[in-house]
PDB file of C-alpha atoms in Angstrom:
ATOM      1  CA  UNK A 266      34.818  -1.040  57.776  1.00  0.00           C
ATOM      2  CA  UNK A 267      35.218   2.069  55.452  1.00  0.00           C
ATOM      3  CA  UNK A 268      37.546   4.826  56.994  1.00  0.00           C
ATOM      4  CA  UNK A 269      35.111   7.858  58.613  1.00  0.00           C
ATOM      5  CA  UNK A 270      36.442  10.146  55.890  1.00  0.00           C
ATOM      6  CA  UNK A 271      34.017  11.580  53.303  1.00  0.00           C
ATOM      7  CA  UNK A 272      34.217  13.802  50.552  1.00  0.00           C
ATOM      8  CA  UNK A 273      30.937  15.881  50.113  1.00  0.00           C
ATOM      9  CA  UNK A 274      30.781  17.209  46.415  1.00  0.00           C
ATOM     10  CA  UNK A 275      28.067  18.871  44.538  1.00  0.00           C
ATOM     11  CA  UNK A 276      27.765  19.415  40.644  1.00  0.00           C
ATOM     12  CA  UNK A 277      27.896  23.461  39.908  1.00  0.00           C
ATOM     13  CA  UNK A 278      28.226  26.365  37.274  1.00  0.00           C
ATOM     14  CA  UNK A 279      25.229  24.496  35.627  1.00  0.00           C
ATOM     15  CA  UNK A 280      23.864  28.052  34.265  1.00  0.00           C
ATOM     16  CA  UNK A 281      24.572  29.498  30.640  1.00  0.00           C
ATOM     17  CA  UNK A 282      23.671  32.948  29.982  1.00  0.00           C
ATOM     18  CA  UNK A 283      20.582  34.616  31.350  1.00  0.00           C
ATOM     19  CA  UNK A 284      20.462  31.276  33.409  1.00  0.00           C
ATOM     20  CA  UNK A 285      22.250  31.533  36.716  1.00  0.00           C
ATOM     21  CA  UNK A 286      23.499  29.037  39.334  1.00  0.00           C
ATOM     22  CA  UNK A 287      23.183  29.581  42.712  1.00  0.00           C
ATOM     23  CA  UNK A 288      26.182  27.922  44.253  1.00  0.00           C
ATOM     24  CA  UNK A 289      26.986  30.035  47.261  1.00  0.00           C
ATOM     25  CA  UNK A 290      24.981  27.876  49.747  1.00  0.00           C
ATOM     26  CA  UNK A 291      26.467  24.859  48.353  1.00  0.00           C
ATOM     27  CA  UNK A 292      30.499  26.239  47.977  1.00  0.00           C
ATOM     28  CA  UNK A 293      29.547  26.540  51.911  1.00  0.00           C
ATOM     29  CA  UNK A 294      29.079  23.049  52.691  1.00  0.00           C
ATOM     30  CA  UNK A 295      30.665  20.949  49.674  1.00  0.00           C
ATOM     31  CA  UNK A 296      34.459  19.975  50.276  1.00  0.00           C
ATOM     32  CA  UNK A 297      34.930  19.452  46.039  1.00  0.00           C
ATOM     33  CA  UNK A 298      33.328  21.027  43.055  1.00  0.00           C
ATOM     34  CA  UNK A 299      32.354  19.726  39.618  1.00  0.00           C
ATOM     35  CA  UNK A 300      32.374  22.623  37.630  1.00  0.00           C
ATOM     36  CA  UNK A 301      30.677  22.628  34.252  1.00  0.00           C
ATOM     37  CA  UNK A 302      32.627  22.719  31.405  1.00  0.00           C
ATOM     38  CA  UNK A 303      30.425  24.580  28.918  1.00  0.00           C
ATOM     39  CA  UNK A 304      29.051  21.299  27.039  1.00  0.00           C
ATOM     40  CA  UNK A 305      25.729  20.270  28.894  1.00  0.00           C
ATOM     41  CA  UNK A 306      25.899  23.879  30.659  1.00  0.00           C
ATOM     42  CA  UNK A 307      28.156  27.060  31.934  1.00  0.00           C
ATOM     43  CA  UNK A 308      29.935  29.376  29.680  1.00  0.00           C
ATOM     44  CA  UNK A 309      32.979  31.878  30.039  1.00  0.00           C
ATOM     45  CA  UNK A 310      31.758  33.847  33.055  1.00  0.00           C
ATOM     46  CA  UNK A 311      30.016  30.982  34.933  1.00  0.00           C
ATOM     47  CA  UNK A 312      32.997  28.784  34.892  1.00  0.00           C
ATOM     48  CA  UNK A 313      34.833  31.722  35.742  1.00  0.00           C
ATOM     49  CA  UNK A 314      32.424  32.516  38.566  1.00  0.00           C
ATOM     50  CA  UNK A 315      32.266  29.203  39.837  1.00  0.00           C
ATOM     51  CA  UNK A 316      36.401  28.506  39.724  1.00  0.00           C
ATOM     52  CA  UNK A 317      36.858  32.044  41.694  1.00  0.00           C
ATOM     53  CA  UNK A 318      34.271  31.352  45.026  1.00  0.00           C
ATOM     54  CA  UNK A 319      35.790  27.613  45.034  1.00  0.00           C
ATOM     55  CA  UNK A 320      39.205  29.165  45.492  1.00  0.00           C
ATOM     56  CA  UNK A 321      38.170  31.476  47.524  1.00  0.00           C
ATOM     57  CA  UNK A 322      36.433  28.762  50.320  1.00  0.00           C
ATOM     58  CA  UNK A 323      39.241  26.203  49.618  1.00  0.00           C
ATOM     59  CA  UNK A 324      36.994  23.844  47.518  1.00  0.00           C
ATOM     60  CA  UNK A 325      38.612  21.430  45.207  1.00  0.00           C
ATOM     61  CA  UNK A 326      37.953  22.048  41.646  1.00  0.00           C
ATOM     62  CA  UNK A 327      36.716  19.127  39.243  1.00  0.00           C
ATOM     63  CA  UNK A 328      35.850  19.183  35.738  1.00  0.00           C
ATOM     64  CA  UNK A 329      32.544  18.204  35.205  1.00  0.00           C
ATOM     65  CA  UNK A 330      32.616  16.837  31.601  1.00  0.00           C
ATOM     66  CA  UNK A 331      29.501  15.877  29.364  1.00  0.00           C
ATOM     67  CA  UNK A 332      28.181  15.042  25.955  1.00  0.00           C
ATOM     68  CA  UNK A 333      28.195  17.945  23.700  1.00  0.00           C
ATOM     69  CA  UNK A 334      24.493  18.133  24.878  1.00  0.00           C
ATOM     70  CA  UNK A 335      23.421  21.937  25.586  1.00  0.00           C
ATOM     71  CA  UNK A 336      19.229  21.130  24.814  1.00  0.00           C
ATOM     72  CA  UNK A 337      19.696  17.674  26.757  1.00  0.00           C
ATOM     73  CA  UNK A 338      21.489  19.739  29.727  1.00  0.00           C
ATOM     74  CA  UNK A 339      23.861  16.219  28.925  1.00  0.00           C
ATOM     75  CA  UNK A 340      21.275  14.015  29.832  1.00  0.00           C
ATOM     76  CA  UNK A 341      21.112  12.317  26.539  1.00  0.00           C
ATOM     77  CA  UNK A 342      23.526   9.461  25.461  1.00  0.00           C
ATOM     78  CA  UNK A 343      25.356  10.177  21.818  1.00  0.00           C
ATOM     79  CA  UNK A 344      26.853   7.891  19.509  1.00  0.00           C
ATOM     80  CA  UNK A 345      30.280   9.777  19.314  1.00  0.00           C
ATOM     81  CA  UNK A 346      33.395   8.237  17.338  1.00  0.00           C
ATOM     82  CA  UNK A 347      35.976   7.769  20.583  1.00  0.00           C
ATOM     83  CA  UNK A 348      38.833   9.982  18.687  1.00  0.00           C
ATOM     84  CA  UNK A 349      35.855  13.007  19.069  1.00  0.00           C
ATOM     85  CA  UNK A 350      34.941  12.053  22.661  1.00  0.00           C
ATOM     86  CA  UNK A 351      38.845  12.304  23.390  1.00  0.00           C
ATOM     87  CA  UNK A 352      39.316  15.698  21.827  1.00  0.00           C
ATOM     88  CA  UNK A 353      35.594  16.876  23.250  1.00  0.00           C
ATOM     89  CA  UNK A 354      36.912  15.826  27.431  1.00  0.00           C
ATOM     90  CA  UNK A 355      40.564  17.741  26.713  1.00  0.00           C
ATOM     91  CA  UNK A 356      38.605  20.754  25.191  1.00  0.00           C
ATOM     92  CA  UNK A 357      36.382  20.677  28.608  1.00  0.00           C
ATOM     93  CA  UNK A 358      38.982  20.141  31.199  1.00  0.00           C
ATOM     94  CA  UNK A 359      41.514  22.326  29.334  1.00  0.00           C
ATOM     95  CA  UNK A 360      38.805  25.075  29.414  1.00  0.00           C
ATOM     96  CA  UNK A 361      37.650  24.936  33.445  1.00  0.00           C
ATOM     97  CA  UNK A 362      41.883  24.705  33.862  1.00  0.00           C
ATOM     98  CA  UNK A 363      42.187  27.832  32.322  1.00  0.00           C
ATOM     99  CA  UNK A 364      40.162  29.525  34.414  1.00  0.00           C
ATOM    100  CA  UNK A 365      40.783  27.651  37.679  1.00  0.00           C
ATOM    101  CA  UNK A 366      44.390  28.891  37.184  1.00  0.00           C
ATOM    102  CA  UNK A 367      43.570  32.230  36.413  1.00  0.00           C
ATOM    103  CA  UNK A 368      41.437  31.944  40.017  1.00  0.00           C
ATOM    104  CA  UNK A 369      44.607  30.825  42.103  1.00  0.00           C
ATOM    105  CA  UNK A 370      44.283  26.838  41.792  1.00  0.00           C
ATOM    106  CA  UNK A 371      43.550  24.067  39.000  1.00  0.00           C
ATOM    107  CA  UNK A 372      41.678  21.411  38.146  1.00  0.00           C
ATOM    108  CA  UNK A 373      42.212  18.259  40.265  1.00  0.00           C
ATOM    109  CA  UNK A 374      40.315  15.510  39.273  1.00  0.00           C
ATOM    110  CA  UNK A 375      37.251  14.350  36.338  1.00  0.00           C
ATOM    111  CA  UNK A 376      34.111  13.581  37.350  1.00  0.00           C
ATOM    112  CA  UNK A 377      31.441  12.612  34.134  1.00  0.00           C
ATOM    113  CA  UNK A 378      27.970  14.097  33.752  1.00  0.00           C
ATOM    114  CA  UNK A 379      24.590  12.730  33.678  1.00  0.00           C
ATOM    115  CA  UNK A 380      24.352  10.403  30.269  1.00  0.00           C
ATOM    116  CA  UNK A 381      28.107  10.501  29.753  1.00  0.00           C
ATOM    117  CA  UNK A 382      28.619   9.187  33.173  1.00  0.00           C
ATOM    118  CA  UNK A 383      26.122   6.450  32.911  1.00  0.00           C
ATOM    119  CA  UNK A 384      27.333   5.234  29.758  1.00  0.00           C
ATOM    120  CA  UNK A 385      30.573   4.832  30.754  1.00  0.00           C
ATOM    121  CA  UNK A 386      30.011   2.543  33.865  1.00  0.00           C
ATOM    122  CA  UNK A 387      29.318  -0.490  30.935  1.00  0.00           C
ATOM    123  CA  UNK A 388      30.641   0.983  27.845  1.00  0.00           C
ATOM    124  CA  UNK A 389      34.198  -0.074  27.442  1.00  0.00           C
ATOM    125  CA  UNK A 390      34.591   2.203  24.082  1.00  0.00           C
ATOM    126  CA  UNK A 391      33.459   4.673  25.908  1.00  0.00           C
ATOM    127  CA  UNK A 392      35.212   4.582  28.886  1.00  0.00           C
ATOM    128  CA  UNK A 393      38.539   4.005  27.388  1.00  0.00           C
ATOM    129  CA  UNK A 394      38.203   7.463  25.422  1.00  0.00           C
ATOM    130  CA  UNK A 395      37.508   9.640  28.835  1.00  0.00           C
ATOM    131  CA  UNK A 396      40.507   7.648  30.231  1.00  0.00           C
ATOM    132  CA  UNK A 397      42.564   8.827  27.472  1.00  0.00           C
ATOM    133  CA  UNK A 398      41.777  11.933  27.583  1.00  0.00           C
ATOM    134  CA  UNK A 399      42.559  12.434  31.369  1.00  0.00           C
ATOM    135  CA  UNK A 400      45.694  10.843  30.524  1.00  0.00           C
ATOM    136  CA  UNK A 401      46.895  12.968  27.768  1.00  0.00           C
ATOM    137  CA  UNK A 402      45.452  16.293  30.425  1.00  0.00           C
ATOM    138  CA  UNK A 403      47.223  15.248  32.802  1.00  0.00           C
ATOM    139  CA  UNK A 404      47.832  11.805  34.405  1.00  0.00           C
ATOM    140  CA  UNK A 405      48.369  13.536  37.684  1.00  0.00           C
ATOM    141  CA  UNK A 406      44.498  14.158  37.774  1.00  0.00           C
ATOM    142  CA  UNK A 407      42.228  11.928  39.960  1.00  0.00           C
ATOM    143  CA  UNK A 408      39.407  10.298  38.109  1.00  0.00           C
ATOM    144  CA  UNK A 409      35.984   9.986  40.178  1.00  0.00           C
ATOM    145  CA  UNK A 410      33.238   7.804  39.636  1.00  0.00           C
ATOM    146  CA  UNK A 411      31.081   4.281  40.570  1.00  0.00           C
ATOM    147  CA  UNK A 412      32.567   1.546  41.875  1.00  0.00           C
ATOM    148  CA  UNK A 413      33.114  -1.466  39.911  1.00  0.00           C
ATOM    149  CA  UNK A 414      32.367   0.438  36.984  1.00  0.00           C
ATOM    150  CA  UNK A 415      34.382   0.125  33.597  1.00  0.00           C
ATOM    151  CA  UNK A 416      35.408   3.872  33.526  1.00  0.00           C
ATOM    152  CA  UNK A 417      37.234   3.222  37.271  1.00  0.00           C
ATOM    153  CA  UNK A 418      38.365  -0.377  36.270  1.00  0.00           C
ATOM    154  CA  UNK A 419      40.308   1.167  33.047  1.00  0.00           C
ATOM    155  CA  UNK A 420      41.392   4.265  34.693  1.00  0.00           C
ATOM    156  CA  UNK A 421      43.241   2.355  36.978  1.00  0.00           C
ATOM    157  CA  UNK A 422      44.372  -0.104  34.372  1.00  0.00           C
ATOM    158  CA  UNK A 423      45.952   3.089  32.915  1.00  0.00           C
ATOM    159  CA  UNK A 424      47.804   3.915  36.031  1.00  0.00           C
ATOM    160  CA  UNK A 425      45.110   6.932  37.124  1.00  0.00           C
ATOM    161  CA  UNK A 426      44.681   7.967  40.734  1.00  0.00           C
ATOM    162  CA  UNK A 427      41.046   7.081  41.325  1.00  0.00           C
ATOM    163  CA  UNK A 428      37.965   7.670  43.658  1.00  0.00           C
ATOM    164  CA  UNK A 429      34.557   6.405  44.375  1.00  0.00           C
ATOM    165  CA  UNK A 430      31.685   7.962  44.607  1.00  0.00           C
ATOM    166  CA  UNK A 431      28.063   7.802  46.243  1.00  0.00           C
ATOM    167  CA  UNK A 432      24.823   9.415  45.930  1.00  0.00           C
ATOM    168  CA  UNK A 433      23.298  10.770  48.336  1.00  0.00           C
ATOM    169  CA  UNK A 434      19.754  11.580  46.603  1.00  0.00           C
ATOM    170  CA  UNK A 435      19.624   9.093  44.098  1.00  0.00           C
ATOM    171  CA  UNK A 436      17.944   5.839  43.788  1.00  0.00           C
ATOM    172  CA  UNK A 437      19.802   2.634  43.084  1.00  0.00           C
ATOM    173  CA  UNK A 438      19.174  -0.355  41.257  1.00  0.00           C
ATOM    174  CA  UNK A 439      20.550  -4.091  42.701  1.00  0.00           C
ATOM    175  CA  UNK A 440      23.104  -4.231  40.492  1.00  0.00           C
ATOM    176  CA  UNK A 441      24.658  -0.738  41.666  1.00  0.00           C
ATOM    177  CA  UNK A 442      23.813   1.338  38.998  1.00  0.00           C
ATOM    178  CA  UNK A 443      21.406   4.250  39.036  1.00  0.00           C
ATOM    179  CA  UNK A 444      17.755   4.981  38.267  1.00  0.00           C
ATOM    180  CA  UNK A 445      16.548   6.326  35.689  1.00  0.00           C
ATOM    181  CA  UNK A 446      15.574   9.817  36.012  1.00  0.00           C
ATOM    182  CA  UNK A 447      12.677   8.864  33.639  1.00  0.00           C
ATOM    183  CA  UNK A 448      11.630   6.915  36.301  1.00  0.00           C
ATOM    184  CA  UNK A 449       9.369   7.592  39.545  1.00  0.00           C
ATOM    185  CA  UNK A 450      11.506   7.417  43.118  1.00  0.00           C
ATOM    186  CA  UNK A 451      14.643   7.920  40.744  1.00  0.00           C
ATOM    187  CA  UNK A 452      15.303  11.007  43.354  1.00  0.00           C
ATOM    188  CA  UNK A 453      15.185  10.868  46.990  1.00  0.00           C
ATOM    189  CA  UNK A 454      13.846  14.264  48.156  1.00  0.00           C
ATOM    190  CA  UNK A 455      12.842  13.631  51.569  1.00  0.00           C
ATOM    191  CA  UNK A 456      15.424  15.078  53.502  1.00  0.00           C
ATOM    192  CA  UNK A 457      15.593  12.902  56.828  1.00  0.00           C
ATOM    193  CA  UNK A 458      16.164   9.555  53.959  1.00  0.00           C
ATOM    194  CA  UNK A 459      18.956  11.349  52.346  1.00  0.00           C
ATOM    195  CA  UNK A 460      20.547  12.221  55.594  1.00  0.00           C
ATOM    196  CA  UNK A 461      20.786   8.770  56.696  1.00  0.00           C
ATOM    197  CA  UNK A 462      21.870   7.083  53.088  1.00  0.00           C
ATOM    198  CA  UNK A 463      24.558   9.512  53.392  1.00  0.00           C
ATOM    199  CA  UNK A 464      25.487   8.520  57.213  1.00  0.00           C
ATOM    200  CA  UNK A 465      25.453   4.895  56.174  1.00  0.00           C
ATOM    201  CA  UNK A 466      27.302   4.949  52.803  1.00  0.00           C
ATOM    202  CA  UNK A 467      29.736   6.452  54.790  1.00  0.00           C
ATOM    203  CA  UNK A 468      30.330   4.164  57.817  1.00  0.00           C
ATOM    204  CA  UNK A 469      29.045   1.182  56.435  1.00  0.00           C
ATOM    205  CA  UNK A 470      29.809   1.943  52.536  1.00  0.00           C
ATOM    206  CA  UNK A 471      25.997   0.293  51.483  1.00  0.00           C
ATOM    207  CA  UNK A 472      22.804   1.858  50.738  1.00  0.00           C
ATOM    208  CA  UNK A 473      19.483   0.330  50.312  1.00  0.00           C
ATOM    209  CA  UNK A 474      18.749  -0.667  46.510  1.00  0.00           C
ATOM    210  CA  UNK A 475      14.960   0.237  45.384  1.00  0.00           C
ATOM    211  CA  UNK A 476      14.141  -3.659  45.951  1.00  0.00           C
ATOM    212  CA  UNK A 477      15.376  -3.561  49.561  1.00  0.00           C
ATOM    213  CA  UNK A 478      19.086  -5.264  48.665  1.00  0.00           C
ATOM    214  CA  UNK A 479      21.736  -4.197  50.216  1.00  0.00           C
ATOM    215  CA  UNK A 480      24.494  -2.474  47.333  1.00  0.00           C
ATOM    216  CA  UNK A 481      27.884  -2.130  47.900  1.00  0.00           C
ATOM    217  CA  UNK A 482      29.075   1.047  47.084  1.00  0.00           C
ATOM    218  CA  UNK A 483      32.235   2.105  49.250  1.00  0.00           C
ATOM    219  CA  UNK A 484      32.367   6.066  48.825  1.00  0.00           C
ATOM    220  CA  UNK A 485      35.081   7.948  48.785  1.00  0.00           C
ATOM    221  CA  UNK A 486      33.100  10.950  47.838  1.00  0.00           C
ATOM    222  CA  UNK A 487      29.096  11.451  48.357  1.00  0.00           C
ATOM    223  CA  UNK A 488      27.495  13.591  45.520  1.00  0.00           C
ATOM    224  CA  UNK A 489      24.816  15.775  46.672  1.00  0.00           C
ATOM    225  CA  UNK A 490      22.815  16.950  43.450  1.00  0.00           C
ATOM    226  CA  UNK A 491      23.358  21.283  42.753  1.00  0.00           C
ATOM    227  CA  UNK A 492      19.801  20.781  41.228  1.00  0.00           C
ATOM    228  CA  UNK A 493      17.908  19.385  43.786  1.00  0.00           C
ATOM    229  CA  UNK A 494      15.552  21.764  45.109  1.00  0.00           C
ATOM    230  CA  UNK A 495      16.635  23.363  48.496  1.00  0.00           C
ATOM    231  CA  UNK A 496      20.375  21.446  47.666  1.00  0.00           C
ATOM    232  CA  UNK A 497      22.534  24.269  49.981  1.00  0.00           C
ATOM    233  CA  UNK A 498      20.385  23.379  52.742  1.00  0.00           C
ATOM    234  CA  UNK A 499      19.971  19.831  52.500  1.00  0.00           C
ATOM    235  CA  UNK A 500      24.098  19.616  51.657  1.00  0.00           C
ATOM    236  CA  UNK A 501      24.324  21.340  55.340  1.00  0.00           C
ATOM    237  CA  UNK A 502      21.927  18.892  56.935  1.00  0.00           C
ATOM    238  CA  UNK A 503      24.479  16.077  55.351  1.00  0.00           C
ATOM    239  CA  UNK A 504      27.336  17.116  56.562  1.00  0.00           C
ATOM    240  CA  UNK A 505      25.670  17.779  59.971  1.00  0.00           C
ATOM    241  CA  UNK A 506      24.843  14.533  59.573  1.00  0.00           C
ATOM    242  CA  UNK A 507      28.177  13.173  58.627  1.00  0.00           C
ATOM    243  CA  UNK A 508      29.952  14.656  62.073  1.00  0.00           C
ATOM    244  CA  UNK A 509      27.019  13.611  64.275  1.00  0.00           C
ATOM    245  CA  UNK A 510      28.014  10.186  63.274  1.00  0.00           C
ATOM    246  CA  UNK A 511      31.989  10.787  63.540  1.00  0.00           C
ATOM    247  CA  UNK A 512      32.803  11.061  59.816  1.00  0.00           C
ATOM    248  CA  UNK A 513      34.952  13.596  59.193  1.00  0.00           C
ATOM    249  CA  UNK A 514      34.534  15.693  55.607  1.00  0.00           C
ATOM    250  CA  UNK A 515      37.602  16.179  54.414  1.00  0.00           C
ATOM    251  CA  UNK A 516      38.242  16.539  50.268  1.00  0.00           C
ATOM    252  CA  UNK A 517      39.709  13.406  48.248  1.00  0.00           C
ATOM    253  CA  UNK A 518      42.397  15.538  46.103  1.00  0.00           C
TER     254      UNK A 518
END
């Protein structure tokens, strides 16, 4: 049986410009935060934003690192050369660092966005470029992401602290991987269903695949979408949640 630990993280600093995020409610519940790194959304002042009211509620700070993909919010795979992908993840996590240390802390792990994050669970090129590039960062940094995926499986090859992760209002396929946003069901918005995915990922490490099979997924961390409407309030019924079944929420890093 998995340990009754759980990390509860949330993707944030998603604005850019006139565009705000509204983290607060969520930098209340969450435990870790993937920040934006200014390539499928924030800019100076969000990351900044973002890295200060982590520090400030003891939230773990993760670089949340994407396609260079502003129009696609990141949601779009590209074709880069892996030298460029290498260069593009140190830019990111070099950037959120920067300002994490100016807020009192520092980055402590990677976590992938949207397309960049999907491609990399199969994509070996792929995969082996963001591994690099945590590697030349820092190879102190945690790495989080599916398990059983190729980004995890050559992180760890590489000698990378790693985590896994769950999601708590996403669909999954049989074979552990995602749904497609383009997809209907691809989100779970009914709050009571997310609840208890979360509650059973994290004593039982499963969840219920859209065809009714039962998919491993083992969760070190359960991801609770910044986007989803009412997300601060449904991140609090979670963690609720999470105690009322004797998990304890504790970060990974």
């Amino acid at each position: 049986m998995p340990d009754r630990v759980i990390d509860l993280n949330a993707d944030l600093g998603e604005g850019f410009g006139v565009w705000k995020s509204d983290d607060d409610a969520l930098l209340d519940v969450v435990t870790s935060a993937n920040i934006a790194c200014g390539f499928h959304a924030g800019d100076p002042p969000t990351m900044r934003r973002a890295c200060e009211r982590a520090v400030a509620r003891g939230v773990r700070i993760g670089a949340h690192v994407g396609y260079r993909d502003l129009v696609g919010f990141g949601r779009r795979r590209i074709d880069v050369e892996a030298d460029d992908l290498v260069d593009d993840v140190v830019y990111q996590i070099g950037a959120l660092d920067a300002f994490a240390r100016a807020a009192g802390d520092r980055v402590r792990y990677v976590k992938p966005h949207g397309a960049l994050y999907n491609t990399i669970v199969s994509d070996g090129s792929q995969a082996a470029a963001v591994v690099e590039a945590v590697r030349r960062f820092d190879p102190a940094l945690t790495v989080l992401g599916p398990r059983g995926s190729r980004w995890l499986d050559l992180a760890a090859a590489a000698g990378l602290a790693l985590s896994t992760e769950g999601f708590a209002d996403r669909a999954y396929r049989s074979d552990g991987r995602l749904v497609s946003r383009r997809l209907p069901g691809a989100v779970v918005d009914d709050a009571d269903e997310v609840v208890a995915r979360s509650v059973r990922m994290a004593v039982e490490g499963t969840v219920a695949g859209v065809d009714g099979t039962t998919v491993t997924v083992a969760p070190r961390s359960i991801c609770v979408h910044g986007d989803t409407p009412g997300a601060g309030a449904l991140a609090s019924r979670v963690r609720e949640g999470l105690h009322a079944a004797g998990v304890d929420v504790l970060p990974f890093t």
